Short mmCIF file of the C-alpha atoms (twelve columns), coordinates in Angstrom:
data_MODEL
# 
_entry.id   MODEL 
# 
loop_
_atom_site.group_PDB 
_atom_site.id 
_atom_site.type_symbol 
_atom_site.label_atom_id 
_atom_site.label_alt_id 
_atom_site.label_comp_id 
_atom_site.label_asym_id 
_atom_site.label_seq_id 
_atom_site.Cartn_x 
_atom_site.Cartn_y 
_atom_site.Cartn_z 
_atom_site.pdbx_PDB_model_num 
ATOM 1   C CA . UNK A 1   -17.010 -17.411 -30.955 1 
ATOM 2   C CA . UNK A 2   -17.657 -14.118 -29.443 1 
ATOM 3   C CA . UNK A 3   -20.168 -15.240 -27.149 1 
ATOM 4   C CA . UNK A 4   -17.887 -17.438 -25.666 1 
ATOM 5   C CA . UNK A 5   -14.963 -15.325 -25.346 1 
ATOM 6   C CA . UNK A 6   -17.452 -13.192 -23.559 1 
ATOM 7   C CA . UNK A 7   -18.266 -16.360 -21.279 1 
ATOM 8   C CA . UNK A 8   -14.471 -16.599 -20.514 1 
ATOM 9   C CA . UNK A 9   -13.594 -13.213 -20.074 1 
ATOM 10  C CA . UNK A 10  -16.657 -12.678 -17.288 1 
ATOM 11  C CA . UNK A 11  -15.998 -15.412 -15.848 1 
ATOM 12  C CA . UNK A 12  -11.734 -14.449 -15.281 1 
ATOM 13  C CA . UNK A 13  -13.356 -11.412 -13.649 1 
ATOM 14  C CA . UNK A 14  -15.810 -12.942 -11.811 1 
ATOM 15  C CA . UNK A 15  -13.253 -15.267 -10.332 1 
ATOM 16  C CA . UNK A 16  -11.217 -11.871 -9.687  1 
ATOM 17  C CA . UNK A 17  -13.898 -10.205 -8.094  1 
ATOM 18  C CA . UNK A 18  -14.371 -13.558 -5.636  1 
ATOM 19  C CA . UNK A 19  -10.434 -12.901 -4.371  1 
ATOM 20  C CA . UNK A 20  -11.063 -9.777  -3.840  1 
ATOM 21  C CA . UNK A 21  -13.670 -9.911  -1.753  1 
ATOM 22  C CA . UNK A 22  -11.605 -12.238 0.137   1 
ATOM 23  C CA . UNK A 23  -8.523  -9.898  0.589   1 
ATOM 24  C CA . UNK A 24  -11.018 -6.838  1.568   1 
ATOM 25  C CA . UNK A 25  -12.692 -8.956  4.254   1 
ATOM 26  C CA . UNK A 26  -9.235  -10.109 5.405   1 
ATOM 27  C CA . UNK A 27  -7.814  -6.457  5.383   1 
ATOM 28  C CA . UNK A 28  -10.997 -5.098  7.039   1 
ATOM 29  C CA . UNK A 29  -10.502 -8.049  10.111  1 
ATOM 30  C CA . UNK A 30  -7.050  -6.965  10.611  1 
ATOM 31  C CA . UNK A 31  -7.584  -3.078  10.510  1 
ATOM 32  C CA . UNK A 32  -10.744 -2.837  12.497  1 
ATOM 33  C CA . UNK A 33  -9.071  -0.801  15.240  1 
ATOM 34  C CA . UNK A 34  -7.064  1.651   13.334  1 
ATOM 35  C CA . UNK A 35  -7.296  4.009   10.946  1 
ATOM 36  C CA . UNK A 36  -8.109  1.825   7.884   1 
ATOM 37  C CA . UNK A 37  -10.758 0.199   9.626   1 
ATOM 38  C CA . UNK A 38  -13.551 2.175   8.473   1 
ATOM 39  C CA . UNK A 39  -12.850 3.142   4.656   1 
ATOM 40  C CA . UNK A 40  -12.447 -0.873  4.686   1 
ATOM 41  C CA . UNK A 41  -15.440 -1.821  6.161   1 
ATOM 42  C CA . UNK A 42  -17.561 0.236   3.642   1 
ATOM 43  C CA . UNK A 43  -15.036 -1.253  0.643   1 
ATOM 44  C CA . UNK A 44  -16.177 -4.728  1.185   1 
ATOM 45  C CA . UNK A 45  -19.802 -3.650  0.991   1 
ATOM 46  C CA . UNK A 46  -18.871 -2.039  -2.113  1 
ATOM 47  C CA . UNK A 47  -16.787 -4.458  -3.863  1 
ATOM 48  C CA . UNK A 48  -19.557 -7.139  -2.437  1 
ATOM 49  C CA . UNK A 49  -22.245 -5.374  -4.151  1 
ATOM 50  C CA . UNK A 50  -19.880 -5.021  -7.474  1 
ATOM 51  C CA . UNK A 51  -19.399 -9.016  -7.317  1 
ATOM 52  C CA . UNK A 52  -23.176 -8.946  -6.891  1 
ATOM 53  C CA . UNK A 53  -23.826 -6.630  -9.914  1 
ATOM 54  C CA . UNK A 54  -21.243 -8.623  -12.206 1 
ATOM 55  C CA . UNK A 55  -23.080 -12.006 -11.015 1 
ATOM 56  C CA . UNK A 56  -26.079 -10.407 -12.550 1 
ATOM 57  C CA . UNK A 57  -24.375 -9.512  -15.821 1 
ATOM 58  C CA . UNK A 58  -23.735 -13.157 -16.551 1 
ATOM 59  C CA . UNK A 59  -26.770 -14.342 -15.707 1 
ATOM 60  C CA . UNK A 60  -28.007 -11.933 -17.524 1 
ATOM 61  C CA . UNK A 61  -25.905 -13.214 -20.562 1 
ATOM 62  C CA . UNK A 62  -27.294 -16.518 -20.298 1 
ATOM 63  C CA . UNK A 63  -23.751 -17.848 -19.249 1 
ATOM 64  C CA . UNK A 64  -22.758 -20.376 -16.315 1 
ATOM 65  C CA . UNK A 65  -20.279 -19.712 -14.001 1 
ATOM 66  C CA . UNK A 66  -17.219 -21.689 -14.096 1 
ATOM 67  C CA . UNK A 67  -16.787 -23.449 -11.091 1 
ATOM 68  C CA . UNK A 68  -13.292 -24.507 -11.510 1 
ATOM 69  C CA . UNK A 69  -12.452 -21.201 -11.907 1 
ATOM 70  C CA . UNK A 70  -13.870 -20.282 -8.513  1 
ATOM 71  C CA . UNK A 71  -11.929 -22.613 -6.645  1 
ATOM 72  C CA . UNK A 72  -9.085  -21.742 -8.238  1 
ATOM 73  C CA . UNK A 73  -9.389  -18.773 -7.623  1 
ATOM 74  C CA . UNK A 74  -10.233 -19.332 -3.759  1 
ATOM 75  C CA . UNK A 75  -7.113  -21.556 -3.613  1 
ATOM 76  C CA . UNK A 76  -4.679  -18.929 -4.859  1 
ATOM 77  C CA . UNK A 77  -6.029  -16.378 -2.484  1 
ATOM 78  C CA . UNK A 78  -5.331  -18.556 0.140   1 
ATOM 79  C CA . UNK A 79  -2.023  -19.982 -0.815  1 
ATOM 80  C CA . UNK A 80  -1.510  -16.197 -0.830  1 
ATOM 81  C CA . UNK A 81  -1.754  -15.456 2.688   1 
ATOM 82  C CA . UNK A 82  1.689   -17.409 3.600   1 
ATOM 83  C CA . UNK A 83  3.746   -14.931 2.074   1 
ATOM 84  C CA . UNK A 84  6.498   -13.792 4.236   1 
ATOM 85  C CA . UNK A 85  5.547   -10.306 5.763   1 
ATOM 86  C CA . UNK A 86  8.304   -8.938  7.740   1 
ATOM 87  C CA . UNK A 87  6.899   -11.444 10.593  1 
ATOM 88  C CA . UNK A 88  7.020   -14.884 11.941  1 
ATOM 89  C CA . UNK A 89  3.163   -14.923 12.539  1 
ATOM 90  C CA . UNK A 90  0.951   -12.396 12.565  1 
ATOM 91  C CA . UNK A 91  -0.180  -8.986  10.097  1 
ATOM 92  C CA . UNK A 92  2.181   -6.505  9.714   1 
ATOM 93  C CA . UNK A 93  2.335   -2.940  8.060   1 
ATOM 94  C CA . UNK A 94  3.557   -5.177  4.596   1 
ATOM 95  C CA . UNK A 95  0.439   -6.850  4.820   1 
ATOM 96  C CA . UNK A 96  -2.110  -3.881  4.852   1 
ATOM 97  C CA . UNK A 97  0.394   -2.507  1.958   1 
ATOM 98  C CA . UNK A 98  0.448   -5.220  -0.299  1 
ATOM 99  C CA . UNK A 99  -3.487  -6.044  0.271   1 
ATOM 100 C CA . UNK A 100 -4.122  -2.206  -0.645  1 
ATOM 101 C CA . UNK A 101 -1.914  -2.939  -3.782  1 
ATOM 102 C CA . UNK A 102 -4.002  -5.662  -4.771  1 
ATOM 103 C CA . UNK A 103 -7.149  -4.240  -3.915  1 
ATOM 104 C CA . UNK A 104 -6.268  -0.940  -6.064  1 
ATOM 105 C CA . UNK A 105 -4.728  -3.585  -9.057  1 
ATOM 106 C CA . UNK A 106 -8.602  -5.453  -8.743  1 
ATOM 107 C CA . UNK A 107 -10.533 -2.341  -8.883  1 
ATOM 108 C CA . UNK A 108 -8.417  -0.982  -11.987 1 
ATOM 109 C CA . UNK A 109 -9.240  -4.420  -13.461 1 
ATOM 110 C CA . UNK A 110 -13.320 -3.995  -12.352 1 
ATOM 111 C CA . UNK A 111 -13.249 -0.837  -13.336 1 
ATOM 112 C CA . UNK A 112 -11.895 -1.788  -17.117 1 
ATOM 113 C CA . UNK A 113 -14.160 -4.492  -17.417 1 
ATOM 114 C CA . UNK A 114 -16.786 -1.734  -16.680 1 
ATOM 115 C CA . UNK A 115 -15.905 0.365   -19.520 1 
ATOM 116 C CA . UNK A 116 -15.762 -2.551  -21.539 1 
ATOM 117 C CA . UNK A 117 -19.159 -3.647  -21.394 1 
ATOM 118 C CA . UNK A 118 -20.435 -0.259  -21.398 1 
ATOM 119 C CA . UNK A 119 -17.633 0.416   -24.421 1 
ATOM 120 C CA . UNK A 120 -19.445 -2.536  -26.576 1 
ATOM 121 C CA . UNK A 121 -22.203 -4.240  -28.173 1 
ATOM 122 C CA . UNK A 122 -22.838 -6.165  -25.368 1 
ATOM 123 C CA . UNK A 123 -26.438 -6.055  -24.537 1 
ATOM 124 C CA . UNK A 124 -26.351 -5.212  -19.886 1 
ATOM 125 C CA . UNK A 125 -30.343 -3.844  -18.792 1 
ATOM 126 C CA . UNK A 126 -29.865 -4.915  -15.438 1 
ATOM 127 C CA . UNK A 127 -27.044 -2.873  -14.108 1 
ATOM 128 C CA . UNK A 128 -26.015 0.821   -14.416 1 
ATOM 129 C CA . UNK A 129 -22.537 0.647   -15.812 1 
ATOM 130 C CA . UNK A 130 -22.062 4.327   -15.987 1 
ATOM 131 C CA . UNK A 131 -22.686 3.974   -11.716 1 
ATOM 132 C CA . UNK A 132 -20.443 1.221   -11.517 1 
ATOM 133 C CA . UNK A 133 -17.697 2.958   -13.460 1 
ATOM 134 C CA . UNK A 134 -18.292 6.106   -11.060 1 
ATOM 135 C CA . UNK A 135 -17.530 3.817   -8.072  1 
ATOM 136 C CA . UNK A 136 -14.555 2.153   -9.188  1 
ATOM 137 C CA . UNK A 137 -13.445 5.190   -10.048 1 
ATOM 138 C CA . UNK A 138 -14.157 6.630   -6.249  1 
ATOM 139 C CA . UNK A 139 -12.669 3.545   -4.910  1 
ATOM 140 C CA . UNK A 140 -9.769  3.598   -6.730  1 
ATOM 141 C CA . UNK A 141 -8.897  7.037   -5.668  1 
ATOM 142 C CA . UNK A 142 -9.745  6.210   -2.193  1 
ATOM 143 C CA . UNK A 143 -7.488  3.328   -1.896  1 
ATOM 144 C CA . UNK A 144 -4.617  5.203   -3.306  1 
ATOM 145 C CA . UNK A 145 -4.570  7.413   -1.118  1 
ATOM 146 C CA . UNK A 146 -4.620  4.858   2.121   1 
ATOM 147 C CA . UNK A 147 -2.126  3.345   0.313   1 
ATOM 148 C CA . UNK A 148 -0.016  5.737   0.754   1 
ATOM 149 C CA . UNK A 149 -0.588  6.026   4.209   1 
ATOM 150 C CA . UNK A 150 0.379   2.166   4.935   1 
ATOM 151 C CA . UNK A 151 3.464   2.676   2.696   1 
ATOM 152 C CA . UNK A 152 4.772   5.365   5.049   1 
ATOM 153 C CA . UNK A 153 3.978   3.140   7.582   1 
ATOM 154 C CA . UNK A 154 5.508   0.289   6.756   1 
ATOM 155 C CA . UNK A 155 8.785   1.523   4.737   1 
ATOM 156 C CA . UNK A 156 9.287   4.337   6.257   1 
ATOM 157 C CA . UNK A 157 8.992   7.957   5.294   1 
ATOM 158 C CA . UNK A 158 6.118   9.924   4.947   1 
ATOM 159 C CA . UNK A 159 2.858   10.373  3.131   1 
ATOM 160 C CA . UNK A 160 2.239   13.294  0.845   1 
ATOM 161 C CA . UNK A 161 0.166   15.989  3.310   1 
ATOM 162 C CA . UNK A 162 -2.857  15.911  -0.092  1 
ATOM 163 C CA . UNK A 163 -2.801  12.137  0.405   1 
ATOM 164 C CA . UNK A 164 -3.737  12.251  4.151   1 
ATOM 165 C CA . UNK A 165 -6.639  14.159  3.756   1 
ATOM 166 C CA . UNK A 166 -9.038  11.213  3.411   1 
# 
């Protein structure tokens, strides 16, 4: 029983950590010539390589990936993108806000899964948890505090002076 609530609960995560690679990459395309541009660009690389680590956990486990899952998962990130965003067509401010918000939501979830493994009897050689909690952590921070900035941005008001230190 416990292996394969293990099975189920790695693979809702892994099917996480596929959307949010998705909504990084998108944010990243449509901030590459402002501000965000940057801290996004070396996100994705992050959050890639934490998709890569997890992968490695569940092979590790001796545990297949749930393909259904995936697409799901790929589908609702994509049925995603026609929310209404204050425009017609086109990104606007709402966009880069709610993307950080789900990017800082995924990481909190990645970062809990961390702990959890690390937390447990679960047997992980092939991966440094203790790193990987130490860079959700980072990235958590990180993204709170550029959320901030787009929330200024887009509903007005401003940022906390601490917060726009990045």
């Amino acid at each position: 029983m416990q292996r394969r609530l293990l099975a189920i609960y790695l693979n809702d995560h892994y099917a996480g950590a596929m959307v949010g690679v998705e909504v990084a990459r998108r944010s990243r395309n449509s901030n590459r010539e402002n501000e965000f541009g940057s801290f996004l660009e070396v996100l994705v690389e992050e959050v890639e390589s934490d998709r890569r680590a997890l992968r490695a956990v569940i092979e590790e486990q001796g545990i297949r990936v749930n393909r259904v899952k995936q697409a799901a998962a790929w589908v609702s990130e994509k049925l995603g993108r026609a929310k209404p965003n204050g425009r017609l067509t086109g990104y606007s401010p709402l966009s880069r806000l709610v993307e950080l918000e789900f990017l800082y939501l995924g990481v909190t979830g990645k970062l809990a899964l961390w702990r959890a493994l690390r937390d447990t009897p679960v047997a992980v050689r092939h991966v440094d948890l203790d790193e990987l909690i130490s860079r959700a952590e980072r990235q958590r921070s990180e993204i709170e505090r550029f959320r901030q900035r787009a929330a200024a941005e887009a509903l007005g008001g401003d940022a906390r002076p601490e917060d726009l230190d990045a």
